[in-house]
Coordinates of C-alpha atoms in Angstrom, one line a residue:
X174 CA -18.4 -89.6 15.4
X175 CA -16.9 -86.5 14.4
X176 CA -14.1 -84.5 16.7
X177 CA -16.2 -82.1 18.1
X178 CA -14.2 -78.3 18.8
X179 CA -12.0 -77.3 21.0
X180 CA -14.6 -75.7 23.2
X181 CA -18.1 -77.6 24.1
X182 CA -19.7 -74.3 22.5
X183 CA -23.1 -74.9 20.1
X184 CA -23.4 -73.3 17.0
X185 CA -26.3 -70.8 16.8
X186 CA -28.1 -73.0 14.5
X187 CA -28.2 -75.6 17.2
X188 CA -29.2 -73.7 19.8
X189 CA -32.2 -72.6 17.9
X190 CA -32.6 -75.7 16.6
X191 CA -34.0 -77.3 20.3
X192 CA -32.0 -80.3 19.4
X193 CA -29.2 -81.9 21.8
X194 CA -25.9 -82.8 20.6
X195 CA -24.3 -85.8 22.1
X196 CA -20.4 -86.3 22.0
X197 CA -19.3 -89.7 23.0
X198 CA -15.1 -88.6 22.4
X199 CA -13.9 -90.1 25.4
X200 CA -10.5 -87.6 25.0
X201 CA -12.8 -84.5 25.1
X202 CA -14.2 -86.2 28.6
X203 CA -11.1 -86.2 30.0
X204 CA -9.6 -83.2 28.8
X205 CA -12.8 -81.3 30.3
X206 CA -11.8 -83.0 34.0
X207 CA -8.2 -81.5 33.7
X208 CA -9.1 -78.1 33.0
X209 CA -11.6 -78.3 35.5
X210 CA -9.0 -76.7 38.1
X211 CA -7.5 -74.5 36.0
X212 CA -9.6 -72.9 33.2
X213 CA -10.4 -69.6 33.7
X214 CA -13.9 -68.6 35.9
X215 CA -17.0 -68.3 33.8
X216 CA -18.7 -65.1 33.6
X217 CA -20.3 -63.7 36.6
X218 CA -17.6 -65.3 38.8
X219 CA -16.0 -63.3 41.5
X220 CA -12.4 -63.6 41.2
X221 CA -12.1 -62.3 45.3
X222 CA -13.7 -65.7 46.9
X223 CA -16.5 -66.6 45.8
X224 CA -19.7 -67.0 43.4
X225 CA -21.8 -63.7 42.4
X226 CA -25.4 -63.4 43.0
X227 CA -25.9 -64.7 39.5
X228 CA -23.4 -67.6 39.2
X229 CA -25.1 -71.0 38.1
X230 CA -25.9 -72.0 34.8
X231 CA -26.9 -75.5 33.3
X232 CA -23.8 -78.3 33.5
X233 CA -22.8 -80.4 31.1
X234 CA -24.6 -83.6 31.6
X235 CA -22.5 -87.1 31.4
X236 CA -24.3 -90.4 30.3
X237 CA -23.8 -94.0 31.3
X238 CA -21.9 -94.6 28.6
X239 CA -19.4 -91.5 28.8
X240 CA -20.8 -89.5 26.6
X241 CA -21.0 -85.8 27.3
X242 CA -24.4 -84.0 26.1
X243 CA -24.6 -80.4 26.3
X244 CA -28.3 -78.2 27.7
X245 CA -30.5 -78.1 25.3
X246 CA -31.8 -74.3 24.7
X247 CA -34.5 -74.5 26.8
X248 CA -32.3 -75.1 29.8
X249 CA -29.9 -72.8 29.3
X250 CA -32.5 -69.8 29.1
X251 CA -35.3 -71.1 31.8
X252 CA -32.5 -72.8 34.5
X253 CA -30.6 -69.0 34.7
X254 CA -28.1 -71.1 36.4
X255 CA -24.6 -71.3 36.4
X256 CA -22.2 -73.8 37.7
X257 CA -20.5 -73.1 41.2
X258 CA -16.7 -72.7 41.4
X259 CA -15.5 -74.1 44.5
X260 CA -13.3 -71.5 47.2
X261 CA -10.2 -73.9 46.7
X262 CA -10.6 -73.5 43.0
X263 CA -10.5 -70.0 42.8
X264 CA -7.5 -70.0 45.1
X265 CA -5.8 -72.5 43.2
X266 CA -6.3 -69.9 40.1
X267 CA -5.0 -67.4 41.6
X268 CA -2.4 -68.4 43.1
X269 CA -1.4 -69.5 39.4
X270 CA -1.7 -66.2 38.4
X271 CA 0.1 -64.5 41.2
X272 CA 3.3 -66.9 40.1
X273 CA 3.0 -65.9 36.5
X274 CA 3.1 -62.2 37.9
X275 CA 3.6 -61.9 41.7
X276 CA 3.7 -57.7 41.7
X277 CA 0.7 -56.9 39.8
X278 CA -2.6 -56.8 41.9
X279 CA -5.9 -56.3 40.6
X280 CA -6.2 -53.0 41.3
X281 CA -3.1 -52.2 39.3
X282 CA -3.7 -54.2 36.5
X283 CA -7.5 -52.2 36.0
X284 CA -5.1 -49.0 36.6
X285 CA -3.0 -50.6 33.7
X286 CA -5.3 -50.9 31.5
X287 CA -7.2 -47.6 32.2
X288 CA -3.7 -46.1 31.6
X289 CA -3.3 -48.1 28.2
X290 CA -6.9 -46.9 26.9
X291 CA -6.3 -43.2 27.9
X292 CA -3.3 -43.1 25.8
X293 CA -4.9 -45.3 23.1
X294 CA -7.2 -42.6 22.6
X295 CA -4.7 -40.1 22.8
X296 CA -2.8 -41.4 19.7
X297 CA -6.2 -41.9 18.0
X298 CA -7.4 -38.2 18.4
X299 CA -3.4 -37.2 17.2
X300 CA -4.0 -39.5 14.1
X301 CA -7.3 -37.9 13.9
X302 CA -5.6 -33.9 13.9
X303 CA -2.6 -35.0 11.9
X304 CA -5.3 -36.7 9.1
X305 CA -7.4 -33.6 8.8
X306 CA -4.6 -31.0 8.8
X307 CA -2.8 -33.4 5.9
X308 CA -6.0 -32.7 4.2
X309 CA -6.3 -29.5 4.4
X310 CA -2.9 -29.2 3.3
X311 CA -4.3 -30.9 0.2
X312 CA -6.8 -29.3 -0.4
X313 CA -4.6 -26.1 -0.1
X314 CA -2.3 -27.4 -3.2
X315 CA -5.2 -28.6 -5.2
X316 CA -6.6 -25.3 -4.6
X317 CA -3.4 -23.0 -5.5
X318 CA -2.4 -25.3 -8.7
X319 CA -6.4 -24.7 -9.5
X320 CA -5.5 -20.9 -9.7
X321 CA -2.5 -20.7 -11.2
X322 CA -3.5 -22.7 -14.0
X323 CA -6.5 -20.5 -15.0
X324 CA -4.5 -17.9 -14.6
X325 CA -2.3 -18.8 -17.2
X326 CA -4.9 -20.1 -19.4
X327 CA -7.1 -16.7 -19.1
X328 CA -4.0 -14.4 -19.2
X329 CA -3.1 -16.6 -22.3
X330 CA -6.5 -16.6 -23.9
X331 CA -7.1 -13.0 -23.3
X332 CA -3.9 -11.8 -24.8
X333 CA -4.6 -12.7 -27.9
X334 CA -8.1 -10.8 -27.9
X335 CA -7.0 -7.8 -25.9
X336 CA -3.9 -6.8 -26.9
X337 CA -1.6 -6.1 -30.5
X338 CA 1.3 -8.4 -30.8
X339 CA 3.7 -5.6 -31.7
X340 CA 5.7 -4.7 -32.2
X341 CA 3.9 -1.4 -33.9
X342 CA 4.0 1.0 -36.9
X343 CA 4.2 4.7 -37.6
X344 CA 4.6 7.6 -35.3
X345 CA 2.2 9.3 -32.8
X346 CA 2.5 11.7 -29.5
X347 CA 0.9 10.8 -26.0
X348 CA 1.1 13.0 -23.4
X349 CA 0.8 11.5 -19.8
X350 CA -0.8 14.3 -17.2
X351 CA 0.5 14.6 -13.8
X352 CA -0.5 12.2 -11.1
X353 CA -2.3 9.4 -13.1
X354 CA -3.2 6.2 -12.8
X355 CA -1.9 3.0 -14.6
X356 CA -5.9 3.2 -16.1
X357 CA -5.8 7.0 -16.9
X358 CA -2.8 6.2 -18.9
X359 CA -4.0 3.1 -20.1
X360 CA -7.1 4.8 -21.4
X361 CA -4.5 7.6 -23.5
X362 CA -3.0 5.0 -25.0
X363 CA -6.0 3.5 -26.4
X364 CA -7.5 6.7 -26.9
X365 CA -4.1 7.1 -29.3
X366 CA -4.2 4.2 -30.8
X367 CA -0.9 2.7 -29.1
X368 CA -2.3 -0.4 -27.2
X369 CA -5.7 -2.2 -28.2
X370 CA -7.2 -2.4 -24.8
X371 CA -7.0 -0.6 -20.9
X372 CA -6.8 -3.7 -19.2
X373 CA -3.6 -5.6 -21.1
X374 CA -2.3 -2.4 -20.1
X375 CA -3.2 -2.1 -16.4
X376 CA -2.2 -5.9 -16.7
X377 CA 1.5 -4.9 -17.2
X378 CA 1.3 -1.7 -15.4
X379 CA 0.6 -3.6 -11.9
X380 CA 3.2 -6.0 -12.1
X381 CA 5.8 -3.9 -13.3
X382 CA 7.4 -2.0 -10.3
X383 CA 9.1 0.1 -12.9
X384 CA 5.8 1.6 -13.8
X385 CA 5.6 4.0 -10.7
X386 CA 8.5 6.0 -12.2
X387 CA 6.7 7.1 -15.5
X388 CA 7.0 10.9 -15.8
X389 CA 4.3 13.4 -16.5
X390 CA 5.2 14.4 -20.3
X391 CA 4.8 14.1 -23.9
X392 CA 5.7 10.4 -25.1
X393 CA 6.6 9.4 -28.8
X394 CA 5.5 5.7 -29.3
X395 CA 3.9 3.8 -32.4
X396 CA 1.0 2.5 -33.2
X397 CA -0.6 -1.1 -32.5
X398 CA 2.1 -1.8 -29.7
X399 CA 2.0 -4.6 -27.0
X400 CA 0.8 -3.7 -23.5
X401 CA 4.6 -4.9 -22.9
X402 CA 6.1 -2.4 -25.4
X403 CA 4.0 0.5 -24.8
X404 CA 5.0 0.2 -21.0
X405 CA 8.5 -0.2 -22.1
X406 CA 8.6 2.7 -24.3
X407 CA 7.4 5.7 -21.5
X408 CA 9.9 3.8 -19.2
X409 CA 12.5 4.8 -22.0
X410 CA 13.6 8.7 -21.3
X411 CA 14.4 8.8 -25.0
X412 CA 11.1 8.8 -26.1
X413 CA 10.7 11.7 -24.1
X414 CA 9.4 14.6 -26.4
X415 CA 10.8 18.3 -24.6
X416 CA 7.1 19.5 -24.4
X417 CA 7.2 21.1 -21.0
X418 CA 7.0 24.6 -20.6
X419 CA 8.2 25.4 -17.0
X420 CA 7.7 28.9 -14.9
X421 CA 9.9 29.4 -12.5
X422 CA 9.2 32.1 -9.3
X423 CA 10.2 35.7 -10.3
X424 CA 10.1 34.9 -14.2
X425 CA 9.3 37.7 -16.3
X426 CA 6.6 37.1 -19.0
X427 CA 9.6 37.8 -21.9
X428 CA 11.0 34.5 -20.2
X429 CA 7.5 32.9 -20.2
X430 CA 6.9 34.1 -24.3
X431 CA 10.4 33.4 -25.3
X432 CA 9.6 29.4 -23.7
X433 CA 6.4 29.0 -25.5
X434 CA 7.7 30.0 -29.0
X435 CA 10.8 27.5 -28.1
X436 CA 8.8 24.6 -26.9
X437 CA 5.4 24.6 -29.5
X438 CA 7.3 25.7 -31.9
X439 CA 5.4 28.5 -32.9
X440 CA 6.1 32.5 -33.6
X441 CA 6.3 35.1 -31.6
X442 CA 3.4 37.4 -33.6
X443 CA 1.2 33.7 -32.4
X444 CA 2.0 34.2 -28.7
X445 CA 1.8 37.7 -28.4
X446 CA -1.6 37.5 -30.7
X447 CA -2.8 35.0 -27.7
X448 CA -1.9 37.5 -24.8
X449 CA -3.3 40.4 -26.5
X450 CA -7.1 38.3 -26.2
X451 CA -7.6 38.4 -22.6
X452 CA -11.0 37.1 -22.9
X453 CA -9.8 34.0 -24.6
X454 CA -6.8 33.2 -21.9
X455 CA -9.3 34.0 -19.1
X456 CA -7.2 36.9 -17.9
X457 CA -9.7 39.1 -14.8
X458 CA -10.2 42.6 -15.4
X459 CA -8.3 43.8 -12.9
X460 CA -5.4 43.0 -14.2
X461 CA -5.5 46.1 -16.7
X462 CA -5.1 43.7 -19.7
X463 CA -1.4 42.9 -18.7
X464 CA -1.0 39.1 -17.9
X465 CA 2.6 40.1 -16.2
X466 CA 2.1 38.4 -12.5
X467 CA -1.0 36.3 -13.3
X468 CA 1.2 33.0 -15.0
X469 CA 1.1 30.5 -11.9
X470 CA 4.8 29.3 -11.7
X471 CA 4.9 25.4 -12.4
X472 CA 5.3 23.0 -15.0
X473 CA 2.9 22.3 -18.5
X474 CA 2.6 19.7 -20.9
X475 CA 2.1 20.7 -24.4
X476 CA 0.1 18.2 -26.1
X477 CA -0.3 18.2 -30.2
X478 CA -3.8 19.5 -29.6
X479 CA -2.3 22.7 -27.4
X480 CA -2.1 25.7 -28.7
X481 CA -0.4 29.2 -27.4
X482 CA -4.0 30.5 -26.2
X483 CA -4.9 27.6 -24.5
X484 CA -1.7 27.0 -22.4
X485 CA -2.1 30.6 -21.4
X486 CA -5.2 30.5 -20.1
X487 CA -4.3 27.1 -17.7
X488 CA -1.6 29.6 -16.5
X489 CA -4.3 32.4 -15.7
X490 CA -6.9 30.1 -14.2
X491 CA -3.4 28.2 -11.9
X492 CA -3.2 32.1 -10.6
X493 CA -7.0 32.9 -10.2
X494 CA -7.4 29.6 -8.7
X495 CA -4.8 30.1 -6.1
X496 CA -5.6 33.5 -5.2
X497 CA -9.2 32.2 -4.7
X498 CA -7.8 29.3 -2.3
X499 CA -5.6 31.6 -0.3
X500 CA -8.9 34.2 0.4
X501 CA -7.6 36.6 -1.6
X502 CA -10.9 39.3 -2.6
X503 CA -11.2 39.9 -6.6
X504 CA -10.4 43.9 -5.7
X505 CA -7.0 43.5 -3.6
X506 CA -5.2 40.4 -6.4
X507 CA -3.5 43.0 -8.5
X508 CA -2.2 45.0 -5.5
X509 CA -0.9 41.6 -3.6
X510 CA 0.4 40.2 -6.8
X511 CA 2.3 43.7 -7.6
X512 CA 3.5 43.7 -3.9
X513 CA 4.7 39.5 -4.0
X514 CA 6.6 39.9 -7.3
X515 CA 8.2 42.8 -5.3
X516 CA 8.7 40.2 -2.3
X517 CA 10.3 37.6 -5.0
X518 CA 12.9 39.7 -6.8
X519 CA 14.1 41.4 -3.7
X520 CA 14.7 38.3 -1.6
X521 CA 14.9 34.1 -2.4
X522 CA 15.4 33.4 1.5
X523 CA 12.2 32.6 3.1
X524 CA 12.7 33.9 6.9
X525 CA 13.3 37.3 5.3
X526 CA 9.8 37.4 2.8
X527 CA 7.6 38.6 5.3
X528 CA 9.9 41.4 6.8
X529 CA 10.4 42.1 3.4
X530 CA 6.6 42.4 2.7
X531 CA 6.5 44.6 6.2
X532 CA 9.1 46.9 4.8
X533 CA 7.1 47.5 1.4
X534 CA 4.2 48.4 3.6
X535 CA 6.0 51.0 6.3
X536 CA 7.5 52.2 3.5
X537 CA 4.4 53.0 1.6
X538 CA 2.5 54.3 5.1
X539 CA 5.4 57.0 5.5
X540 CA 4.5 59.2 3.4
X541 CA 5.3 62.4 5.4
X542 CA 8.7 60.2 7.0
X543 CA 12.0 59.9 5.5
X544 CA 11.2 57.7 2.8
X545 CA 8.1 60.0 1.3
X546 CA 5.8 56.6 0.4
X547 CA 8.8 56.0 -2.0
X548 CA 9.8 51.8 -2.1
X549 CA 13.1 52.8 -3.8
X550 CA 13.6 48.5 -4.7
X551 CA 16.3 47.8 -7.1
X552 CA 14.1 45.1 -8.6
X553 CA 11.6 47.8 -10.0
X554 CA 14.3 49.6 -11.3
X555 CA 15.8 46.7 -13.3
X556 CA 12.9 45.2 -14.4
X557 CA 12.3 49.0 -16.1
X558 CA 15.0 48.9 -17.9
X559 CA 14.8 45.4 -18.9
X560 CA 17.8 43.6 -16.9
X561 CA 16.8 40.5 -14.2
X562 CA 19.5 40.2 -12.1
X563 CA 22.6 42.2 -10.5
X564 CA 22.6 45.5 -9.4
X565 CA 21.4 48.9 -11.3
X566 CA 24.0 51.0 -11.5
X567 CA 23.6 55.2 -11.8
X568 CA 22.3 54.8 -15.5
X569 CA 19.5 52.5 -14.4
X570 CA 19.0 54.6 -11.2
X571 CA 18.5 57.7 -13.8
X572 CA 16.2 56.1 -16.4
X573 CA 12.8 57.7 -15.8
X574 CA 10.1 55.2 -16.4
X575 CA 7.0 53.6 -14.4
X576 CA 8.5 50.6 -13.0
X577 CA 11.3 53.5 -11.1
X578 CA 9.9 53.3 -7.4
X579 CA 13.4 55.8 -6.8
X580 CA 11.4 58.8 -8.9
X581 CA 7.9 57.7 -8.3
X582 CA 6.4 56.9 -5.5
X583 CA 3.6 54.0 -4.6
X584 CA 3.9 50.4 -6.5
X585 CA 4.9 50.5 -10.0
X586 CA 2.0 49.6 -12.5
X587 CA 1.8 45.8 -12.7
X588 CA 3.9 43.1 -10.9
X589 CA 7.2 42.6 -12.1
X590 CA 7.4 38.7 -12.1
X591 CA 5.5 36.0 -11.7
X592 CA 4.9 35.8 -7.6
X593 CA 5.5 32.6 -5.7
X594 CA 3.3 31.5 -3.3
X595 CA 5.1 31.9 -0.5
X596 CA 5.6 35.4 -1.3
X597 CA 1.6 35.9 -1.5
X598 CA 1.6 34.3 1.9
X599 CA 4.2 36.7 2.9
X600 CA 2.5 39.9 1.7
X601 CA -1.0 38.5 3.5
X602 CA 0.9 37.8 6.2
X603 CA 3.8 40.4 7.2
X604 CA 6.2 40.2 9.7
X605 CA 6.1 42.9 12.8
X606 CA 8.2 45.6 12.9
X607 CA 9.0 49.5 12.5
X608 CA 11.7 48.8 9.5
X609 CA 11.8 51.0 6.3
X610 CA 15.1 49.9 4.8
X611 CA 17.2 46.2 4.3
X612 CA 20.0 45.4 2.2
X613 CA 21.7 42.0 1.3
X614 CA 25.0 42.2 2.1
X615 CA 26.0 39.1 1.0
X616 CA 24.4 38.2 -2.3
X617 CA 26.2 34.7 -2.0
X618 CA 24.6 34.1 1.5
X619 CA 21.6 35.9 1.6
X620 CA 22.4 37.6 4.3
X621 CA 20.4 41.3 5.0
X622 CA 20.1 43.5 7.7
X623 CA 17.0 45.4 8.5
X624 CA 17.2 49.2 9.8
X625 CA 14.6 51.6 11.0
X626 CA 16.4 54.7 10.0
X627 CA 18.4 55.9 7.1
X628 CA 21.4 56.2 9.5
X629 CA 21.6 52.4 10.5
X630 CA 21.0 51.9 7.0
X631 CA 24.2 53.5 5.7
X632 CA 25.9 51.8 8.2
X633 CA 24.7 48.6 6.8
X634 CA 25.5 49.6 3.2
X635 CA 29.0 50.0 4.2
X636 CA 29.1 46.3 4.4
X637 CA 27.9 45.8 1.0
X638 CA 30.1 48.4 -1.0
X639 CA 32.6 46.2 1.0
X640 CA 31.2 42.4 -0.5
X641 CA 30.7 43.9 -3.9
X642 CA 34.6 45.6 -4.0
X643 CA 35.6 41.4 -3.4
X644 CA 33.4 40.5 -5.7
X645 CA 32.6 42.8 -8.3
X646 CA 31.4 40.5 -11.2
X647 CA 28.5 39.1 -8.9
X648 CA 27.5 42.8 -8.3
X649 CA 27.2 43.8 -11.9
X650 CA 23.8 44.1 -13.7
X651 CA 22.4 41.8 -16.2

């Protein structure tokens, strides 16, 4: 007979089987006796004293000979019975178990173990968040090296279609207007034949900090350049062709004409041949065909394609377009133009403009007063006899011509310079008061007085024949 196992247990295939299995080991006999006492309750047993309401099941039945046969399938599902553990038994087991572990009740043990599953669980939702954010983490760097490595292989497979290696050939002029874009400029280039494509361009433009630094201007690059060169080349000031033509506030149009033959390289017949079309330069009517005052002070770019007629006429339309802004009626722009040159040559301080520009207006209103609508400004007088700065002396005082507000009274004929706008502003908007005369009796400082009368206004001259004896190189006409 074989050794049956280590517990009286039937297979499954036995159980179904309807068969019994008969063990006649005698050892297995006894061994079952001793653990009688001590193995451990069968299901359904309560541990606190006695059986459950469901505690019998089928025994283990001993034959004459001492063999040990175990319930056939039948029994074991139609008996529902289980066998009854005495009271002493149970006490005997646990007072076993209290010696193995004399502090630990029942109650604390299930408290134990409730314990032991919470944090069970804790550790498996931490394994849980610490797995998925290890993925995502993954995922991340998959994604990123993804990226970056099309990057490199479009940037790489584009350059060769959209760009010239370089490093380029021959000569050509590109002017760069004011306030544009890394695309406006990229589109000149190509337009000029210096790069072979707006976006290789943009490309280098945007990551190039650099690039915010280009200047407005006239650029000499090559042909068939690099993104990378052509970027390189408007960053270099050297390549910078002089091309600008710059009007400053009070300039007289001989400045303006001596600038444009300078800079385009042209002669003066050409330029004065441009001002003498006024329909061409765009010059208003009302000017009297004179285009003294109407060249808006600022910088221009000359381009290859410029020529003396059409630089003009941006000069003309900067003027009309700013009289228009500042509200300025068609009839009244020669007279406030006249008036702001007047402004600009007889003061470069600000806080004095508009009391200048309230001066020029008493002084033309008083007609029957002491100053006979005469303005008597030295800046008329010099710009008569064809000096810019200093002061006239009797000579210029004497010379009898238009632009003499000392021998003719009212505003001289034209403006005298080319006005600023904050002496426009000054002459639309003049400060209050009841003066007729001011002098600067510093010319270092600035510093004027304003007087009502012609008696506080000798007083005040005092002060300047006083400046000009310390300093009588500053005081001389030019």
């Amino acid at each position: 007979m074989s050794t049956p196992p280590p517990y009286p247990f039937r297979s499954r295939r036995e159980i179904h089987s309807g068969e019994r299995k008969v063990y006649s080991d005698a050892e297995l006999h006894e061994q079952h006796a001793s653990q009688d006492t001590t193995a451990t309750p069968a299901q359904g047993t309560d541990l606190r004293g006695g059986p459950s309401r469901n505690e019998a099941v089928a025994p283990v039945r001993e034959t004459a000979q001492g063999e040990r046969t175990l319930p056939s399938f039948d029994e074991v599902t139609d008996t529902g019975a289980t066998p009854r553990v005495s009271g002493a038994a149970l006490r005997q087991r646990s007072a076993a178990q209290g010696a193995e572990s004399p502090s630990e009740t029942t109650g604390m043990r299930s408290r134990r173990l409730a314990s032991e599953r919470r944090a069970a669980r804790k550790r498996k939702r931490r394994r849980r968040v610490r797995s998925f954010f290890i993925i995502v983490l993954v995922l991340g760097l998959l994604a990123g090296a993804s990226y970056v490595a099309y990057d490199q292989l479009f940037n790489s497979s584009t350059t060769a279609s959209d760009d010239f290696p370089g490093p380029g050939t021959g000569s050509v002029e590109v002017t760069i207007a004011e306030n544009s874009s890394g695309r406006d400029i990229g589109q000149m280039l190509v337009d000029a034949g210096v790069v072979k494509s707006v976006g290789a361009f943009v490309r280098q433009f945007e990551k190039t900090p650099a690039s915010m630094s280009i200047r407005p201007g006239t650029y000499r690059l090559k042909q068939q350049m690099s993104a990378a060169g052509a970027l390189a080349g408007l960053l270099d000031e050297t390549n910078r062709v002089d091309s600008t033509i710059t009007i400053t506030s009070g300039q007289k149009m001989s400045e303006v004409k001596k600038r444009i033959v300078d800079i385009m390289g042209v002669t003066e017949e050409q330029v004065d041949a441009a001002f003498a079309d006024t329909e061409a330069i765009g010059l208003p009517s009302e000017a009297g065909g004179n285009a003294e005052g109407w060249l808006l002070p600022g910088s221009y770019e000359v381009s290859e394609d410029d020529t003396p007629t059409t630089v003009i006429a941006r000069m003309v339309k900067g003027t009309v377009d700013e009289l228009d802004r500042l509200g300025v009626a068609p009839a009244d722009r020669q007279t406030v133009l006249i008036k702001a040159s007047i402004v600009d040559g007889e003061m470069n301080i600000d806080k004095y403009m508009p009391m200048v520009a309230r001066v020029i207006d008493n002084r033309l209103a008083d007609t029957n007063g002491e100053t006979k609508g005469y303005l008597g400004m030295d800046s008329t007088v010099l710009y008569g006899v064809g000096k810019t700065s200093g002061v006239p002396d009797q000579a210029d005082l004497d010379n009898d011509n238009p632009y003499n507000t000392r021998l003719h009274a009212g505003l001289p004929p034209t403006p005298i310079g080319q006005p600023s706008e904050k002496a426009i502003k000054a002459v639309l908007n003049p400060a209050e008061g009841n003066w007729l005369y001011f002098v600067t009796v510093n010319l270092d400082t600035g510093e004027t007085l304003f007087a009502s009368t012609l008696e506080e206004q000798e007083k005040n001259r005092e002060q300047f024949k006083a400046y000009c004896s310390a300093n009588p190189k500053v005081c001389t006409a030019s």
